[in-house]
């Protein structure tokens, strides 16, 4: 993560996945519509005077059946010229995640309690926790202290609560509903329908199919430079959103802050073209990393090894698409984490075990 900026990357895939559970499609996408189916920024942790509840709730994909829709993930890559004159081609990846209540997690850096212990880890290292099919960097952090920023829930565990935080969120509740927007402390602590996953971002890009950036600038807890740099600069980007079918969609575009990539307005317009209806901006810059089956597939901008090679940066939380969860009495499990080895022969009526 650049010391003052966010970077956003589109899930990159050029790797073959096994068993047809997580599938990577290496097809070239240039201007063709995909199937639509609904830096660190200083943390402004005390914004109670302008805290506003404003959010969208929609059902996630796969709630009306106990079957698992295969493949769990499908990833495509694209090339798009955002200059419209051939001078600024950008490369990115789009991953569609089916059954997100069962197949998507917010994970702490490296291991459980990674945030509490102020750890940072590469997305590759953190993705080993659940053998992620697709993993990208998630929330923001303080580079000097490695402190995770925002409100965070990981697999039902409340990892971090920041009262009064006025930044945009993405979450999944126990009933399978997807939530995008600005949440009060009371809403985050709701025990009747608790969050099972939650992460904070900066910038609500799409709300109900419409670009929402200008409204988001007003609602976000910001500073004088944040709106200018985060919302206005071109950079690499990482985004999480959803389509009309309730699939979670993760989008990444390569770039380097102020040098290449896209602005948030360009990204929002592009997400609308792709068929997304809701989307928020996650951390980016040098933090932006895309990992498929344990392999880094994007082009991180940080230099290392005497400036000869590019290196991935240790980051905070990650977003992980993984094999579905089931109770061990229903499915073959491994590593005590109740992941399915063969989802094609497993019915998962109970989707979560605390």
Coordinates of C-alpha atoms in Angstrom, one line a residue:
X1 CA 0.0 0.0 0.0
X2 CA 1.5 3.3 -1.0
X3 CA 2.0 5.5 2.0
X4 CA -0.8 7.9 1.0
X5 CA -2.7 6.4 -1.8
X6 CA -5.1 3.5 -2.6
X7 CA -4.5 1.2 -5.4
X8 CA -7.1 -1.0 -7.1
X9 CA -6.4 -4.0 -9.1
X10 CA -8.6 -6.3 -11.1
X11 CA -8.3 -10.0 -10.2
X12 CA -5.7 -11.3 -12.5
X13 CA -5.8 -14.8 -13.8
X14 CA -3.6 -16.7 -16.1
X15 CA -3.4 -19.9 -14.2
X16 CA -5.3 -23.2 -14.6
X17 CA -7.4 -24.3 -11.7
X18 CA -8.2 -27.9 -10.7
X19 CA -11.4 -29.9 -10.4
X20 CA -13.5 -27.3 -12.2
X21 CA -14.2 -25.7 -8.7
X22 CA -12.4 -22.5 -9.3
X23 CA -12.0 -21.7 -13.0
X24 CA -9.8 -19.2 -14.8
X25 CA -10.7 -18.2 -18.3
X26 CA -7.8 -16.6 -20.1
X27 CA -9.9 -14.9 -22.8
X28 CA -9.1 -11.5 -24.1
X29 CA -11.8 -8.9 -23.2
X30 CA -11.6 -5.6 -25.0
X31 CA -14.7 -3.5 -24.9
X32 CA -17.1 -6.5 -24.8
X33 CA -19.7 -6.6 -22.1
X34 CA -19.4 -9.4 -19.6
X35 CA -22.6 -11.2 -18.5
X36 CA -24.4 -9.0 -15.9
X37 CA -26.3 -10.9 -13.6
X38 CA -28.0 -6.7 -8.6
X39 CA -1.8 4.7 0.3
X40 CA -2.8 4.8 3.0
X41 CA -5.4 7.3 4.1
X42 CA -5.3 8.7 7.6
X43 CA -8.0 7.1 9.6
X44 CA -10.7 9.5 10.6
X45 CA -12.0 7.5 13.5
X46 CA -14.2 10.1 15.2
X47 CA -16.8 11.3 12.7
X48 CA -19.9 10.9 15.0
X49 CA -21.1 14.4 14.2
X50 CA -21.7 13.5 10.6
X51 CA -22.1 9.8 10.9
X52 CA -24.9 8.8 8.5
X53 CA -26.4 5.4 7.8
X54 CA -26.8 5.0 4.1
X55 CA -26.5 1.5 2.7
X56 CA -27.9 -1.1 0.2
X57 CA -29.0 -4.6 1.2
X58 CA -29.5 -7.3 -1.5
X59 CA -29.7 -11.1 -1.4
X60 CA -26.5 -12.9 -2.4
X61 CA -26.3 -15.6 -5.1
X62 CA -27.2 -19.2 -4.1
X63 CA -29.4 -18.6 -1.2
X64 CA -32.5 -20.5 -2.5
X65 CA -30.7 -23.8 -2.9
X66 CA -28.4 -26.0 -0.9
X67 CA -26.5 -26.9 -4.0
X68 CA -23.2 -25.3 -4.9
X69 CA -23.1 -23.5 -8.2
X70 CA -19.9 -24.6 -10.1
X71 CA -17.4 -23.2 -10.7
X72 CA -17.1 -21.3 -7.5
X73 CA -15.1 -18.6 -9.2
X74 CA -14.6 -17.6 -12.8
X75 CA -11.9 -15.1 -13.7
X76 CA -11.4 -13.2 -17.0
X77 CA -8.8 -10.7 -18.0
X78 CA -9.1 -7.6 -20.2
X79 CA -7.2 -4.8 -21.9
X80 CA -8.9 -1.4 -22.1
X81 CA -7.7 1.9 -23.3
X82 CA -9.0 4.5 -20.8
X83 CA -7.6 7.4 -22.9
X84 CA -9.8 6.5 -25.9
X85 CA -6.9 7.3 -28.2
X86 CA -4.6 4.3 -27.7
X87 CA -2.2 6.1 -25.3
X88 CA -3.3 4.5 -22.0
X89 CA -4.0 0.8 -22.2
X90 CA -4.7 -0.8 -18.9
X91 CA -4.7 -4.5 -18.0
X92 CA -7.0 -6.0 -15.4
X93 CA -8.9 -9.0 -14.2
X94 CA -12.5 -9.6 -13.2
X95 CA -13.5 -12.5 -10.9
X96 CA -17.1 -13.6 -10.4
X97 CA -17.7 -15.5 -7.1
X98 CA -20.8 -17.7 -6.8
X99 CA -22.4 -18.6 -3.4
X100 CA -20.5 -15.9 -1.6
X101 CA -22.0 -16.7 1.9
X102 CA -20.2 -20.0 1.7
X103 CA -17.2 -19.2 -0.5
X104 CA -16.0 -15.7 0.4
X105 CA -14.0 -14.6 3.5
X106 CA -12.2 -11.6 4.8
X107 CA -9.0 -12.9 6.3
X108 CA -6.5 -11.2 8.6
X109 CA -2.8 -10.8 7.6
X110 CA -1.0 -14.2 7.8
X111 CA -3.2 -15.8 10.5
X112 CA -6.0 -15.3 13.0
X113 CA -5.2 -12.4 15.3
X114 CA -2.9 -11.0 12.7
X115 CA -4.5 -7.6 13.1
X116 CA -4.3 -7.8 16.9
X117 CA -0.6 -8.6 16.7
X118 CA 0.0 -5.9 14.1
X119 CA 1.3 -8.1 11.4
X120 CA 1.5 -7.6 7.7
X121 CA 1.9 -10.4 5.2
X122 CA 1.8 -10.8 1.4
X123 CA -1.4 -11.9 -0.1
X124 CA 0.3 -15.2 -1.0
X125 CA 1.1 -15.9 2.6
X126 CA -2.3 -14.9 3.9
X127 CA -4.1 -16.9 1.2
X128 CA -2.7 -20.2 2.6
X129 CA -5.1 -19.9 5.5
X130 CA -8.0 -21.2 3.2
X131 CA -6.2 -22.3 0.1
X132 CA -7.8 -19.4 -1.7
X133 CA -8.7 -19.9 -5.4
X134 CA -8.6 -16.1 -5.8
X135 CA -7.2 -13.6 -3.3
X136 CA -6.6 -9.9 -3.3
X137 CA -5.5 -7.3 -0.8
X138 CA -8.3 -5.8 1.2
X139 CA -8.4 -3.1 3.8
X140 CA -6.1 -0.2 4.7
X141 CA -3.4 -0.1 7.4
X142 CA -0.9 2.2 9.0
X143 CA 2.5 1.6 7.4
X144 CA 4.5 2.8 10.4
X145 CA 2.7 0.5 12.9
X146 CA 1.0 -2.2 10.7
X147 CA -2.3 -1.4 12.4
X148 CA -5.3 -2.7 10.5
X149 CA -7.8 0.1 9.8
X150 CA -11.6 0.2 9.7
X151 CA -14.2 -2.2 10.9
X152 CA -13.4 -5.9 10.3
X153 CA -15.3 -9.1 10.7
X154 CA -13.6 -12.3 9.6
X155 CA -15.7 -15.6 9.5
X156 CA -18.0 -14.3 12.2
X157 CA -15.2 -13.0 14.5
X158 CA -15.2 -9.3 15.2
X159 CA -11.6 -8.5 14.5
X160 CA -11.7 -4.7 14.9
X161 CA -14.3 -2.1 15.8
X162 CA -13.7 1.6 15.2
X163 CA -16.7 3.5 16.7
X164 CA -17.7 6.5 14.6
X165 CA -15.9 5.5 11.5
X166 CA -17.5 7.1 8.5
X167 CA -16.0 5.1 5.6
X168 CA -17.8 2.8 3.1
X169 CA -18.2 -0.9 3.9
X170 CA -18.8 -4.2 2.2
X171 CA -20.2 -7.0 4.3
X172 CA -22.1 -10.3 4.3
X173 CA -24.7 -11.0 7.0
X174 CA -25.7 -14.3 8.5
X175 CA -28.8 -14.5 6.3
X176 CA -26.7 -14.2 3.2
X177 CA -27.5 -10.6 2.4
X178 CA -24.8 -8.4 0.8
X179 CA -24.4 -4.9 2.4
X180 CA -22.7 -1.9 0.7
X181 CA -22.5 1.5 2.3
X182 CA -22.1 3.5 5.5
X183 CA -22.9 1.7 8.7
X184 CA -23.4 2.9 12.3
X185 CA -21.8 1.1 15.2
X186 CA -25.2 -0.3 16.2
X187 CA -25.7 -1.8 12.7
X188 CA -22.3 -3.4 12.8
X189 CA -23.0 -4.9 16.3
X190 CA -26.4 -6.2 15.3
X191 CA -26.7 -9.7 16.9
X192 CA -30.0 -10.7 15.4
X193 CA -28.5 -10.9 11.9
X194 CA -24.8 -10.5 12.5
X195 CA -22.1 -9.8 10.0
X196 CA -20.1 -12.9 9.0
X197 CA -17.7 -10.9 6.8
X198 CA -17.0 -7.1 6.9
X199 CA -14.4 -4.8 5.5
X200 CA -14.0 -1.0 5.2
X201 CA -13.0 0.8 2.0
X202 CA -12.8 4.4 0.8
X203 CA -15.1 5.5 -2.0
X204 CA -18.5 4.1 -2.9
X205 CA -18.2 3.7 -6.7
X206 CA -21.6 2.3 -7.7
X207 CA -24.9 2.3 -5.8
X208 CA -27.9 0.5 -7.3
X209 CA -26.3 0.7 -10.8
X210 CA -25.5 4.5 -10.6
X211 CA -22.2 6.2 -10.1
X212 CA -22.1 7.4 -6.5
X213 CA -18.7 9.1 -6.3
X214 CA -19.7 12.7 -5.7
X215 CA -22.1 11.7 -2.9
X216 CA -19.4 9.5 -1.5
X217 CA -16.9 12.3 -1.3
X218 CA -19.3 14.2 1.0
X219 CA -20.1 11.2 3.2
X220 CA -16.6 9.8 3.5
X221 CA -14.5 10.7 6.5
X222 CA -11.8 12.5 4.6
X223 CA -9.0 15.1 4.8
X224 CA -8.0 17.9 2.5
X225 CA -5.7 15.7 0.5
X226 CA -7.6 12.5 0.5
X227 CA -10.4 13.5 -1.8
X228 CA -8.0 15.0 -4.2
X229 CA -5.5 12.1 -4.2
X230 CA -7.7 9.1 -3.7
X231 CA -10.6 10.2 -5.8
X232 CA -8.8 12.2 -8.4
X233 CA -5.5 10.5 -9.2
X234 CA -5.0 7.7 -11.6
X235 CA -3.6 4.5 -10.1
X236 CA -3.9 0.8 -9.9
X237 CA -7.2 -0.2 -8.3
X238 CA -8.8 -3.0 -6.3
X239 CA -12.6 -3.1 -6.1
X240 CA -15.3 -5.4 -4.6
X241 CA -18.9 -5.3 -5.8
X242 CA -21.8 -7.3 -6.9
X243 CA -24.0 -7.9 -10.0
X244 CA -27.8 -8.3 -10.3
X245 CA -27.6 -12.0 -9.6
X246 CA -26.0 -11.4 -6.2
X247 CA -22.6 -12.7 -7.2
X248 CA -19.6 -11.0 -5.7
X249 CA -17.4 -9.4 -8.3
X250 CA -13.7 -8.5 -7.7
X251 CA -12.1 -6.2 -10.2
X252 CA -8.4 -5.2 -10.4
X253 CA -6.6 -2.8 -12.8
X254 CA -2.8 -2.6 -12.9
X255 CA -1.2 0.8 -12.4
X256 CA 1.2 3.1 -10.5
X257 CA -0.1 6.1 -8.7
X258 CA 0.1 9.3 -10.8
X259 CA 1.8 7.3 -13.6
X260 CA -0.6 4.8 -14.9
X261 CA -3.9 3.1 -14.1
X262 CA -7.4 4.7 -13.7
X263 CA -9.2 7.3 -11.6
X264 CA -12.1 6.3 -9.5
X265 CA -14.5 8.0 -11.9
X266 CA -13.1 6.0 -14.8
X267 CA -13.2 2.8 -12.7
X268 CA -16.9 3.5 -11.7
X269 CA -17.9 4.0 -15.3
X270 CA -16.1 0.8 -16.4
X271 CA -17.7 -1.2 -13.6
X272 CA -21.1 -0.1 -14.8
X273 CA -20.1 -1.3 -18.3
X274 CA -19.2 -4.7 -16.8
X275 CA -22.7 -5.0 -15.3
X276 CA -21.9 -4.4 -11.7
X277 CA -24.6 -2.6 -9.6
X278 CA -22.8 -2.0 -6.4
X279 CA -19.1 -1.5 -5.7
X280 CA -16.6 0.0 -3.2
X281 CA -13.0 0.9 -3.5
X282 CA -10.4 -1.0 -1.5
X283 CA -6.7 -0.4 -0.8
X284 CA -4.4 -0.2 -3.8
X285 CA -1.2 1.3 -4.9
X286 CA 1.8 -0.9 -4.2
X287 CA -0.5 -3.0 -2.0
X288 CA -2.6 -4.1 -4.9
X289 CA -2.0 -7.8 -5.4
X290 CA -3.8 -10.6 -7.2
X291 CA -3.2 -14.2 -6.4
X292 CA -4.6 -17.2 -8.1
X293 CA -4.1 -20.6 -6.5
X294 CA -1.1 -19.3 -4.6
X295 CA 0.6 -17.6 -7.6
X296 CA 0.9 -13.8 -8.0
X297 CA -0.6 -13.0 -11.4
X298 CA -0.6 -9.2 -11.5
X299 CA 2.2 -6.7 -12.1
X300 CA 3.0 -5.0 -8.7
X301 CA 4.8 -1.6 -9.1
X302 CA 7.2 -1.9 -6.1
X303 CA 10.9 -2.4 -7.0
X304 CA 13.2 -4.7 -5.1
X305 CA 16.5 -6.6 -5.5
X306 CA 18.5 -3.7 -6.6
X307 CA 15.7 -2.3 -8.7
X308 CA 15.9 -5.3 -11.1
X309 CA 12.7 -6.9 -10.1
X310 CA 9.2 -6.0 -9.0
X311 CA 8.1 -7.3 -5.6
X312 CA 4.8 -7.8 -3.8
X313 CA 4.2 -5.8 -0.7
X314 CA 3.1 -7.1 2.7
X315 CA -0.4 -5.9 3.3
X316 CA -3.3 -6.0 5.8
X317 CA -6.5 -8.0 5.4
X318 CA -7.3 -9.9 2.2
X319 CA -10.4 -11.0 0.3
X320 CA -10.4 -14.8 -0.3
X321 CA -12.6 -16.9 -2.6
X322 CA -12.3 -20.5 -1.5
X323 CA -14.0 -23.9 -1.5
X324 CA -17.5 -23.9 0.1
X325 CA -17.9 -24.5 3.8
X326 CA -20.0 -27.4 5.1
X327 CA -20.3 -29.4 8.3
X328 CA -18.0 -32.4 8.4
X329 CA -21.0 -34.8 8.9
X330 CA -22.2 -33.7 5.5
X331 CA -19.0 -33.5 3.6
X332 CA -15.4 -34.7 3.5
X333 CA -13.4 -32.0 5.3
X334 CA -9.7 -31.3 5.7
X335 CA -7.5 -29.3 8.1
X336 CA -10.4 -28.9 10.5
X337 CA -11.8 -26.1 8.5
X338 CA -14.7 -27.9 6.9
X339 CA -13.8 -27.2 3.3
X340 CA -15.3 -29.5 0.7
X341 CA -13.0 -31.7 -1.3
X342 CA -15.6 -32.7 -3.8
X343 CA -18.5 -30.2 -4.0
X344 CA -20.2 -32.1 -6.8
X345 CA -21.2 -34.8 -4.4
X346 CA -22.1 -32.8 -1.4
X347 CA -25.3 -31.0 -0.3
X348 CA -24.7 -28.3 2.3
X349 CA -27.9 -27.5 4.1
X350 CA -26.1 -25.8 7.0
X351 CA -23.9 -23.2 5.5
X352 CA -21.9 -22.2 8.6
X353 CA -20.3 -23.6 11.6
X354 CA -19.1 -21.0 14.1

